[in-house]
Amino acid sequence: MPEPTIITIDGPAGAGKSTLAKEIAKKFGYLHLDSGALYRTIGYACVQRGVDLSDEKKVLNVARSISVELQNGKVLLNGEDVTRQIRTPEAGKWASQVAQYPEVREVVVQILRKLARGKKVVVDGRDAGSYIFPEAQLKIYLTASSQERAKRRLEELKRKGFNLSYEEVLKEIVERDRKDENRPFAPLKVPEGAVIIDSTGKTLEEVLQEVEKLIKNDP
Ligand code: CDP
Ligand code: CDP
């Protein structure tokens, strides 16, 4: 089998999806599409504009009216760099709230499909392999224990200058996973044909080696 043109990485919060996707992009020349960043930016844009996140129509209007760009790991909202602002646990909750609405999801899906046209892409998210790109040649479901995911996320937030407790971070990701797994439209699940990788106790390098074999189709 030739090298895949579309690679999807789905899984729960803090599993290491976007870190892995970035590494794959760098090493194998793929364009990285972080689908979660789009939901985070829509949630953030709504809050900035004072829009109630339970008002589906207003949230959809915001999603349709803003411009979101993914540029070399940076996220631009109407041209403004919001990379740091969208990474807070609060922005994760906002993302999860706006991601429940099917029409908002459709806006995001169309943006991603357009960005992927004619390119080699690695896309990370919750429904990348099950809904956005069911035709992807390589689908990965990356997971890890919730405790390990909370620990990793906490370290990452500390590095970025946010001060939270382990308990707060654990609670936030467990709640968000529950919401993502139980929403009726495009929930988080293992896509058909996906390779499941449990990264508990593994370094990023070890996970990358496993994925490299899958990309090269080298058992
Ligand atoms: O995108 P997702 O929420 O799945 O996770 P992430 O934003 O990539 O964050 C994962 C964090 O765990 C990063 O700080 C990584 O350095 C770290 N990590 C990892 O990604 N993979 C491992 N096997 C071990 C740690
Ligand atoms: O980095 P982390 O895994 O914590 O979150 P993310 O990938 O940035 O996604 C934030 C939220 O957006 C998730 O909890 C989901 O509710 C939503 N999301 C989604 O519904 N579908 C996607 N393809 C990606 C994210």
PDB file of C-alpha atoms and ligand atoms in Angstrom:
ATOM      1  CA  MET A   1       0.000   0.000   0.000  1.00  0.00           C
ATOM      2  CA  PRO A   2       1.371   3.483  -0.836  1.00  0.00           C
ATOM      3  CA  GLU A   3       1.827   6.077   1.891  1.00  0.00           C
ATOM      4  CA  PRO A   4      -1.580   7.305   3.135  1.00  0.00           C
ATOM      5  CA  THR A   5      -2.745  10.713   1.915  1.00  0.00           C
ATOM      6  CA  ILE A   6      -5.093  11.140   4.877  1.00  0.00           C
ATOM      7  CA  ILE A   7      -4.186  10.064   8.413  1.00  0.00           C
ATOM      8  CA  THR A   8      -6.722  10.573  11.203  1.00  0.00           C
ATOM      9  CA  ILE A   9      -6.012  10.512  14.936  1.00  0.00           C
ATOM     10  CA  ASP A  10      -8.998  10.414  17.267  1.00  0.00           C
ATOM     11  CA  GLY A  11      -9.237   9.855  20.992  1.00  0.00           C
ATOM     12  CA  PRO A  12     -10.040  11.414  24.363  1.00  0.00           C
ATOM     13  CA  ALA A  13      -8.623  14.655  25.793  1.00  0.00           C
ATOM     14  CA  GLY A  14      -4.918  14.676  26.563  1.00  0.00           C
ATOM     15  CA  ALA A  15      -4.147  11.370  24.827  1.00  0.00           C
ATOM     16  CA  GLY A  16      -1.378  13.092  22.848  1.00  0.00           C
ATOM     17  CA  LYS A  17      -3.222  13.391  19.523  1.00  0.00           C
ATOM     18  CA  SER A  18      -2.102  16.848  18.508  1.00  0.00           C
ATOM     19  CA  THR A  19       1.490  16.315  19.680  1.00  0.00           C
ATOM     20  CA  LEU A  20       1.665  13.103  17.647  1.00  0.00           C
ATOM     21  CA  ALA A  21       0.001  14.752  14.644  1.00  0.00           C
ATOM     22  CA  LYS A  22       2.540  17.591  14.742  1.00  0.00           C
ATOM     23  CA  GLU A  23       5.439  15.121  14.792  1.00  0.00           C
ATOM     24  CA  ILE A  24       4.001  13.120  11.889  1.00  0.00           C
ATOM     25  CA  ALA A  25       3.474  16.337   9.939  1.00  0.00           C
ATOM     26  CA  LYS A  26       7.078  17.401  10.506  1.00  0.00           C
ATOM     27  CA  LYS A  27       8.672  14.035   9.844  1.00  0.00           C
ATOM     28  CA  PHE A  28       6.638  12.933   6.825  1.00  0.00           C
ATOM     29  CA  GLY A  29       5.649  16.248   5.241  1.00  0.00           C
ATOM     30  CA  TYR A  30       1.942  16.242   6.064  1.00  0.00           C
ATOM     31  CA  LEU A  31      -0.241  19.283   6.723  1.00  0.00           C
ATOM     32  CA  HIS A  32      -1.553  19.134  10.292  1.00  0.00           C
ATOM     33  CA  LEU A  33      -5.234  19.964  10.749  1.00  0.00           C
ATOM     34  CA  ASP A  34      -6.169  20.323  14.427  1.00  0.00           C
ATOM     35  CA  SER A  35      -9.959  20.044  14.329  1.00  0.00           C
ATOM     36  CA  GLY A  36     -10.310  20.717  18.081  1.00  0.00           C
ATOM     37  CA  ALA A  37      -8.656  24.107  17.585  1.00  0.00           C
ATOM     38  CA  LEU A  38     -11.578  25.110  15.342  1.00  0.00           C
ATOM     39  CA  TYR A  39     -14.188  24.213  17.990  1.00  0.00           C
ATOM     40  CA  ARG A  40     -12.100  25.946  20.655  1.00  0.00           C
ATOM     41  CA  THR A  41     -11.896  29.096  18.526  1.00  0.00           C
ATOM     42  CA  ILE A  42     -15.640  29.137  17.833  1.00  0.00           C
ATOM     43  CA  GLY A  43     -16.357  28.724  21.570  1.00  0.00           C
ATOM     44  CA  TYR A  44     -13.859  31.460  22.407  1.00  0.00           C
ATOM     45  CA  ALA A  45     -15.289  33.815  19.758  1.00  0.00           C
ATOM     46  CA  CYS A  46     -18.810  33.309  21.181  1.00  0.00           C
ATOM     47  CA  VAL A  47     -17.707  34.083  24.742  1.00  0.00           C
ATOM     48  CA  GLN A  48     -15.790  37.154  23.534  1.00  0.00           C
ATOM     49  CA  ARG A  49     -18.979  38.417  21.886  1.00  0.00           C
ATOM     50  CA  GLY A  50     -21.130  37.690  24.933  1.00  0.00           C
ATOM     51  CA  VAL A  51     -23.078  34.953  23.122  1.00  0.00           C
ATOM     52  CA  ASP A  52     -24.818  32.444  25.385  1.00  0.00           C
ATOM     53  CA  LEU A  53     -23.379  29.040  24.446  1.00  0.00           C
ATOM     54  CA  SER A  54     -26.739  27.363  24.974  1.00  0.00           C
ATOM     55  CA  ASP A  55     -28.245  29.515  22.197  1.00  0.00           C
ATOM     56  CA  GLU A  56     -27.647  27.245  19.201  1.00  0.00           C
ATOM     57  CA  LYS A  57     -28.750  29.787  16.566  1.00  0.00           C
ATOM     58  CA  LYS A  58     -26.453  32.524  17.850  1.00  0.00           C
ATOM     59  CA  VAL A  59     -23.519  30.127  18.148  1.00  0.00           C
ATOM     60  CA  LEU A  60     -24.113  29.043  14.547  1.00  0.00           C
ATOM     61  CA  ASN A  61     -24.169  32.679  13.409  1.00  0.00           C
ATOM     62  CA  VAL A  62     -20.790  33.247  15.052  1.00  0.00           C
ATOM     63  CA  ALA A  63     -19.368  30.042  13.518  1.00  0.00           C
ATOM     64  CA  ARG A  64     -20.520  31.167  10.059  1.00  0.00           C
ATOM     65  CA  SER A  65     -19.328  34.751  10.379  1.00  0.00           C
ATOM     66  CA  ILE A  66     -15.762  34.354  11.667  1.00  0.00           C
ATOM     67  CA  SER A  67     -12.601  33.420   9.833  1.00  0.00           C
ATOM     68  CA  VAL A  68     -10.357  30.824  11.460  1.00  0.00           C
ATOM     69  CA  GLU A  69      -6.930  30.023  10.039  1.00  0.00           C
ATOM     70  CA  LEU A  70      -4.488  27.301  11.065  1.00  0.00           C
ATOM     71  CA  GLN A  71      -0.966  28.548  10.280  1.00  0.00           C
ATOM     72  CA  ASN A  72       2.140  26.585  11.295  1.00  0.00           C
ATOM     73  CA  GLY A  73       0.720  25.634  14.687  1.00  0.00           C
ATOM     74  CA  LYS A  74      -0.818  29.074  15.193  1.00  0.00           C
ATOM     75  CA  VAL A  75      -4.547  29.730  15.274  1.00  0.00           C
ATOM     76  CA  LEU A  76      -5.831  33.027  13.893  1.00  0.00           C
ATOM     77  CA  LEU A  77      -9.330  34.337  14.613  1.00  0.00           C
ATOM     78  CA  ASN A  78     -10.206  37.074  12.110  1.00  0.00           C
ATOM     79  CA  GLY A  79      -6.458  37.552  11.696  1.00  0.00           C
ATOM     80  CA  GLU A  80      -5.719  37.793  15.448  1.00  0.00           C
ATOM     81  CA  ASP A  81      -3.428  35.223  17.068  1.00  0.00           C
ATOM     82  CA  VAL A  82      -5.519  33.358  19.706  1.00  0.00           C
ATOM     83  CA  THR A  83      -3.267  30.287  20.025  1.00  0.00           C
ATOM     84  CA  ARG A  84      -2.727  30.728  23.742  1.00  0.00           C
ATOM     85  CA  GLN A  85      -6.237  31.922  24.667  1.00  0.00           C
ATOM     86  CA  ILE A  86      -7.929  28.823  23.223  1.00  0.00           C
ATOM     87  CA  ARG A  87      -5.787  26.353  25.191  1.00  0.00           C
ATOM     88  CA  THR A  88      -7.286  26.958  28.641  1.00  0.00           C
ATOM     89  CA  PRO A  89      -9.462  24.255  30.261  1.00  0.00           C
ATOM     90  CA  GLU A  90     -12.350  26.740  30.091  1.00  0.00           C
ATOM     91  CA  ALA A  91     -11.961  27.038  26.333  1.00  0.00           C
ATOM     92  CA  GLY A  92     -12.027  23.217  26.217  1.00  0.00           C
ATOM     93  CA  LYS A  93     -15.429  23.266  27.895  1.00  0.00           C
ATOM     94  CA  TRP A  94     -16.713  25.966  25.527  1.00  0.00           C
ATOM     95  CA  ALA A  95     -15.467  23.890  22.592  1.00  0.00           C
ATOM     96  CA  SER A  96     -17.272  20.823  23.822  1.00  0.00           C
ATOM     97  CA  GLN A  97     -20.474  22.837  24.213  1.00  0.00           C
ATOM     98  CA  VAL A  98     -20.470  24.323  20.710  1.00  0.00           C
ATOM     99  CA  ALA A  99     -19.368  20.949  19.263  1.00  0.00           C
ATOM    100  CA  GLN A 100     -22.737  19.463  20.219  1.00  0.00           C
ATOM    101  CA  TYR A 101     -24.549  21.406  17.516  1.00  0.00           C
ATOM    102  CA  PRO A 102     -24.760  19.504  14.197  1.00  0.00           C
ATOM    103  CA  GLU A 103     -24.838  22.660  12.054  1.00  0.00           C
ATOM    104  CA  VAL A 104     -21.785  24.090  13.818  1.00  0.00           C
ATOM    105  CA  ARG A 105     -20.032  20.763  13.215  1.00  0.00           C
ATOM    106  CA  GLU A 106     -20.967  21.022   9.532  1.00  0.00           C
ATOM    107  CA  VAL A 107     -19.230  24.431   9.308  1.00  0.00           C
ATOM    108  CA  VAL A 108     -16.058  22.918  10.789  1.00  0.00           C
ATOM    109  CA  VAL A 109     -16.222  19.796   8.631  1.00  0.00           C
ATOM    110  CA  GLN A 110     -16.518  21.885   5.448  1.00  0.00           C
ATOM    111  CA  ILE A 111     -13.520  24.031   6.448  1.00  0.00           C
ATOM    112  CA  LEU A 112     -11.422  20.914   7.097  1.00  0.00           C
ATOM    113  CA  ARG A 113     -12.419  19.101   3.893  1.00  0.00           C
ATOM    114  CA  LYS A 114     -11.592  22.222   1.895  1.00  0.00           C
ATOM    115  CA  LEU A 115      -8.199  22.623   3.573  1.00  0.00           C
ATOM    116  CA  ALA A 116      -7.383  18.970   2.884  1.00  0.00           C
ATOM    117  CA  ARG A 117      -8.175  19.054  -0.825  1.00  0.00           C
ATOM    118  CA  GLY A 118      -5.231  17.825  -2.884  1.00  0.00           C
ATOM    119  CA  LYS A 119      -2.896  17.655   0.127  1.00  0.00           C
ATOM    120  CA  LYS A 120      -1.367  15.026   2.401  1.00  0.00           C
ATOM    121  CA  VAL A 121      -3.018  15.690   5.764  1.00  0.00           C
ATOM    122  CA  VAL A 122      -2.929  14.408   9.319  1.00  0.00           C
ATOM    123  CA  VAL A 123      -6.107  15.372  11.163  1.00  0.00           C
ATOM    124  CA  ASP A 124      -6.681  14.989  14.894  1.00  0.00           C
ATOM    125  CA  GLY A 125      -9.971  15.206  16.733  1.00  0.00           C
ATOM    126  CA  ARG A 126     -12.940  13.118  17.863  1.00  0.00           C
ATOM    127  CA  ASP A 127     -14.695  12.243  14.602  1.00  0.00           C
ATOM    128  CA  ALA A 128     -11.844  12.694  12.110  1.00  0.00           C
ATOM    129  CA  GLY A 129     -11.876   9.039  11.025  1.00  0.00           C
ATOM    130  CA  SER A 130     -15.532   8.252  11.658  1.00  0.00           C
ATOM    131  CA  TYR A 131     -17.197  11.294  10.107  1.00  0.00           C
ATOM    132  CA  ILE A 132     -14.925  13.948   8.574  1.00  0.00           C
ATOM    133  CA  PHE A 133     -12.647  11.660   6.555  1.00  0.00           C
ATOM    134  CA  PRO A 134     -14.161   8.147   6.522  1.00  0.00           C
ATOM    135  CA  GLU A 135     -12.027   7.514   3.408  1.00  0.00           C
ATOM    136  CA  ALA A 136      -8.735   7.996   5.326  1.00  0.00           C
ATOM    137  CA  GLN A 137      -6.247   5.228   4.560  1.00  0.00           C
ATOM    138  CA  LEU A 138      -4.783   5.223   8.074  1.00  0.00           C
ATOM    139  CA  LYS A 139      -6.973   5.750  11.142  1.00  0.00           C
ATOM    140  CA  ILE A 140      -5.527   5.809  14.631  1.00  0.00           C
ATOM    141  CA  TYR A 141      -7.430   5.814  17.902  1.00  0.00           C
ATOM    142  CA  LEU A 142      -5.019   7.100  20.525  1.00  0.00           C
ATOM    143  CA  THR A 143      -5.896   6.698  24.177  1.00  0.00           C
ATOM    144  CA  ALA A 144      -4.328   6.533  27.668  1.00  0.00           C
ATOM    145  CA  SER A 145      -5.633   6.208  31.226  1.00  0.00           C
ATOM    146  CA  SER A 146      -7.498   9.293  32.446  1.00  0.00           C
ATOM    147  CA  GLN A 147      -4.979   9.718  35.287  1.00  0.00           C
ATOM    148  CA  GLU A 148      -2.048   9.790  32.890  1.00  0.00           C
ATOM    149  CA  ARG A 149      -3.859  12.147  30.524  1.00  0.00           C
ATOM    150  CA  ALA A 150      -4.629  14.527  33.408  1.00  0.00           C
ATOM    151  CA  LYS A 151      -0.992  14.419  34.539  1.00  0.00           C
ATOM    152  CA  ARG A 152       0.269  15.218  31.037  1.00  0.00           C
ATOM    153  CA  ARG A 153      -2.259  18.006  30.574  1.00  0.00           C
ATOM    154  CA  LEU A 154      -1.361  19.499  33.959  1.00  0.00           C
ATOM    155  CA  GLU A 155       2.343  19.556  33.083  1.00  0.00           C
ATOM    156  CA  GLU A 156       1.563  21.146  29.739  1.00  0.00           C
ATOM    157  CA  LEU A 157      -0.611  23.845  31.359  1.00  0.00           C
ATOM    158  CA  LYS A 158       2.099  24.568  33.931  1.00  0.00           C
ATOM    159  CA  ARG A 159       4.659  24.954  31.132  1.00  0.00           C
ATOM    160  CA  LYS A 160       2.314  27.480  29.539  1.00  0.00           C
ATOM    161  CA  GLY A 161       2.010  29.434  32.785  1.00  0.00           C
ATOM    162  CA  PHE A 162      -1.470  28.279  33.905  1.00  0.00           C
ATOM    163  CA  ASN A 163      -1.849  27.311  37.543  1.00  0.00           C
ATOM    164  CA  LEU A 164      -4.379  24.514  38.161  1.00  0.00           C
ATOM    165  CA  SER A 165      -4.596  21.479  40.444  1.00  0.00           C
ATOM    166  CA  TYR A 166      -4.416  17.853  39.283  1.00  0.00           C
ATOM    167  CA  GLU A 167      -7.975  17.280  40.592  1.00  0.00           C
ATOM    168  CA  GLU A 168      -9.384  20.198  38.580  1.00  0.00           C
ATOM    169  CA  VAL A 169      -7.721  19.007  35.385  1.00  0.00           C
ATOM    170  CA  LEU A 170      -8.794  15.377  35.891  1.00  0.00           C
ATOM    171  CA  LYS A 171     -12.397  16.388  36.547  1.00  0.00           C
ATOM    172  CA  GLU A 172     -12.469  18.629  33.481  1.00  0.00           C
ATOM    173  CA  ILE A 173     -11.189  15.992  31.068  1.00  0.00           C
ATOM    174  CA  VAL A 174     -13.368  13.187  32.473  1.00  0.00           C
ATOM    175  CA  GLU A 175     -16.469  15.371  32.138  1.00  0.00           C
ATOM    176  CA  ARG A 176     -15.531  16.457  28.635  1.00  0.00           C
ATOM    177  CA  ASP A 177     -14.875  12.846  27.519  1.00  0.00           C
ATOM    178  CA  ARG A 178     -18.281  11.807  28.858  1.00  0.00           C
ATOM    179  CA  LYS A 179     -19.953  14.610  26.939  1.00  0.00           C
ATOM    180  CA  ASP A 180     -18.008  13.869  23.736  1.00  0.00           C
ATOM    181  CA  GLU A 181     -18.783  10.123  23.911  1.00  0.00           C
ATOM    182  CA  ASN A 182     -22.483  10.611  24.592  1.00  0.00           C
ATOM    183  CA  ARG A 183     -23.523  13.348  22.187  1.00  0.00           C
ATOM    184  CA  PRO A 184     -25.979  12.059  19.575  1.00  0.00           C
ATOM    185  CA  PHE A 185     -24.221  13.546  16.529  1.00  0.00           C
ATOM    186  CA  ALA A 186     -20.679  12.445  15.559  1.00  0.00           C
ATOM    187  CA  PRO A 187     -19.635  11.297  19.052  1.00  0.00           C
ATOM    188  CA  LEU A 188     -16.154  10.218  20.063  1.00  0.00           C
ATOM    189  CA  LYS A 189     -15.781   6.538  19.177  1.00  0.00           C
ATOM    190  CA  VAL A 190     -13.269   4.149  17.680  1.00  0.00           C
ATOM    191  CA  PRO A 191     -13.695   4.558  13.893  1.00  0.00           C
ATOM    192  CA  GLU A 192     -14.209   1.426  11.822  1.00  0.00           C
ATOM    193  CA  GLY A 193     -10.855   0.074  10.724  1.00  0.00           C
ATOM    194  CA  ALA A 194      -8.863   2.174  13.224  1.00  0.00           C
ATOM    195  CA  VAL A 195      -5.696   0.943  14.904  1.00  0.00           C
ATOM    196  CA  ILE A 196      -5.993   1.437  18.660  1.00  0.00           C
ATOM    197  CA  ILE A 197      -2.858   2.657  20.434  1.00  0.00           C
ATOM    198  CA  ASP A 198      -2.830   2.885  24.218  1.00  0.00           C
ATOM    199  CA  SER A 199      -0.043   5.312  25.107  1.00  0.00           C
ATOM    200  CA  THR A 200      -0.250   4.808  28.889  1.00  0.00           C
ATOM    201  CA  GLY A 201       3.348   4.493  30.120  1.00  0.00           C
ATOM    202  CA  LYS A 202       4.764   5.149  26.640  1.00  0.00           C
ATOM    203  CA  THR A 203       6.872   8.081  25.544  1.00  0.00           C
ATOM    204  CA  LEU A 204       5.930  10.157  22.534  1.00  0.00           C
ATOM    205  CA  GLU A 205       8.963   8.670  20.749  1.00  0.00           C
ATOM    206  CA  GLU A 206       7.694   5.101  21.326  1.00  0.00           C
ATOM    207  CA  VAL A 207       4.242   5.972  20.004  1.00  0.00           C
ATOM    208  CA  LEU A 208       5.787   7.716  17.013  1.00  0.00           C
ATOM    209  CA  GLN A 209       7.800   4.581  16.186  1.00  0.00           C
ATOM    210  CA  GLU A 210       4.612   2.474  16.165  1.00  0.00           C
ATOM    211  CA  VAL A 211       2.881   4.959  13.906  1.00  0.00           C
ATOM    212  CA  GLU A 212       5.885   5.205  11.590  1.00  0.00           C
ATOM    213  CA  LYS A 213       5.574   1.467  10.915  1.00  0.00           C
ATOM    214  CA  LEU A 214       1.899   1.920  10.086  1.00  0.00           C
ATOM    215  CA  ILE A 215       2.639   4.802   7.714  1.00  0.00           C
ATOM    216  CA  LYS A 216       5.337   2.801   5.962  1.00  0.00           C
ATOM    217  CA  ASN A 217       3.160  -0.303   6.112  1.00  0.00           C
ATOM    218  CA  ASP A 218       6.085  -2.144   7.684  1.00  0.00           C
ATOM    219  CA  PRO A 219       4.882  -4.841  10.135  1.00  0.00           C
TER     220      PRO A 219
HETATM  221  O1  CDP B   1      -4.322  16.498  21.557  1.00  0.00           O
HETATM  222  P1  CDP B   1      -4.505  15.802  22.857  1.00  0.00           P
HETATM  223  O2  CDP B   1      -5.470  16.485  23.763  1.00  0.00           O
HETATM  224  O3  CDP B   1      -4.834  14.347  22.697  1.00  0.00           O
HETATM  225  O4  CDP B   1      -3.113  15.805  23.613  1.00  0.00           O
HETATM  226  P2  CDP B   1      -1.911  16.865  23.465  1.00  0.00           P
HETATM  227  O5  CDP B   1      -2.465  18.237  23.419  1.00  0.00           O
HETATM  228  O6  CDP B   1      -1.042  16.407  22.346  1.00  0.00           O
HETATM  229  O7  CDP B   1      -1.179  16.773  24.858  1.00  0.00           O
HETATM  230  C1  CDP B   1      -0.492  15.653  25.281  1.00  0.00           C
HETATM  231  C2  CDP B   1       0.636  16.030  26.243  1.00  0.00           C
HETATM  232  O8  CDP B   1       1.198  14.806  26.688  1.00  0.00           O
HETATM  233  C3  CDP B   1       1.755  16.828  25.615  1.00  0.00           C
HETATM  234  O9  CDP B   1       2.270  17.730  26.577  1.00  0.00           O
HETATM  235  C4  CDP B   1       2.827  15.781  25.266  1.00  0.00           C
HETATM  236  O10 CDP B   1       4.129  16.258  25.357  1.00  0.00           O
HETATM  237  C5  CDP B   1       2.576  14.706  26.319  1.00  0.00           C
HETATM  238  N1  CDP B   1       2.793  13.292  25.895  1.00  0.00           N
HETATM  239  C6  CDP B   1       2.350  12.812  24.684  1.00  0.00           C
HETATM  240  O11 CDP B   1       1.785  13.561  23.878  1.00  0.00           O
HETATM  241  N2  CDP B   1       2.538  11.473  24.322  1.00  0.00           N
HETATM  242  C7  CDP B   1       3.112  10.631  25.178  1.00  0.00           C
HETATM  243  N3  CDP B   1       3.259   9.350  24.835  1.00  0.00           N
HETATM  244  C8  CDP B   1       3.547  11.101  26.425  1.00  0.00           C
HETATM  245  C9  CDP B   1       3.351  12.454  26.758  1.00  0.00           C
HETATM  246  O1  CDP B   2      -6.764  18.906  23.220  1.00  0.00           O
HETATM  247  P1  CDP B   2      -7.997  18.232  23.713  1.00  0.00           P
HETATM  248  O2  CDP B   2      -8.053  16.784  23.306  1.00  0.00           O
HETATM  249  O3  CDP B   2      -8.267  18.445  25.158  1.00  0.00           O
HETATM  250  O4  CDP B   2      -9.222  18.961  23.015  1.00  0.00           O
HETATM  251  P2  CDP B   2      -9.392  19.385  21.509  1.00  0.00           P
HETATM  252  O5  CDP B   2      -8.960  18.301  20.573  1.00  0.00           O
HETATM  253  O6  CDP B   2      -8.810  20.723  21.332  1.00  0.00           O
HETATM  254  O7  CDP B   2     -10.990  19.462  21.420  1.00  0.00           O
HETATM  255  C1  CDP B   2     -11.760  20.308  22.268  1.00  0.00           C
HETATM  256  C2  CDP B   2     -13.203  19.852  22.205  1.00  0.00           C
HETATM  257  O8  CDP B   2     -13.689  20.063  20.873  1.00  0.00           O
HETATM  258  C3  CDP B   2     -13.445  18.369  22.469  1.00  0.00           C
HETATM  259  O9  CDP B   2     -13.632  18.065  23.841  1.00  0.00           O
HETATM  260  C4  CDP B   2     -14.708  18.096  21.660  1.00  0.00           C
HETATM  261  O10 CDP B   2     -15.875  18.438  22.378  1.00  0.00           O
HETATM  262  C5  CDP B   2     -14.590  19.046  20.493  1.00  0.00           C
HETATM  263  N1  CDP B   2     -14.139  18.351  19.280  1.00  0.00           N
HETATM  264  C6  CDP B   2     -15.066  17.637  18.558  1.00  0.00           C
HETATM  265  O11 CDP B   2     -16.213  17.543  18.969  1.00  0.00           O
HETATM  266  N2  CDP B   2     -14.721  17.039  17.384  1.00  0.00           N
HETATM  267  C7  CDP B   2     -13.483  17.121  16.929  1.00  0.00           C
HETATM  268  N3  CDP B   2     -13.180  16.544  15.765  1.00  0.00           N
HETATM  269  C8  CDP B   2     -12.498  17.821  17.663  1.00  0.00           C
HETATM  270  C9  CDP B   2     -12.855  18.425  18.849  1.00  0.00           C
END
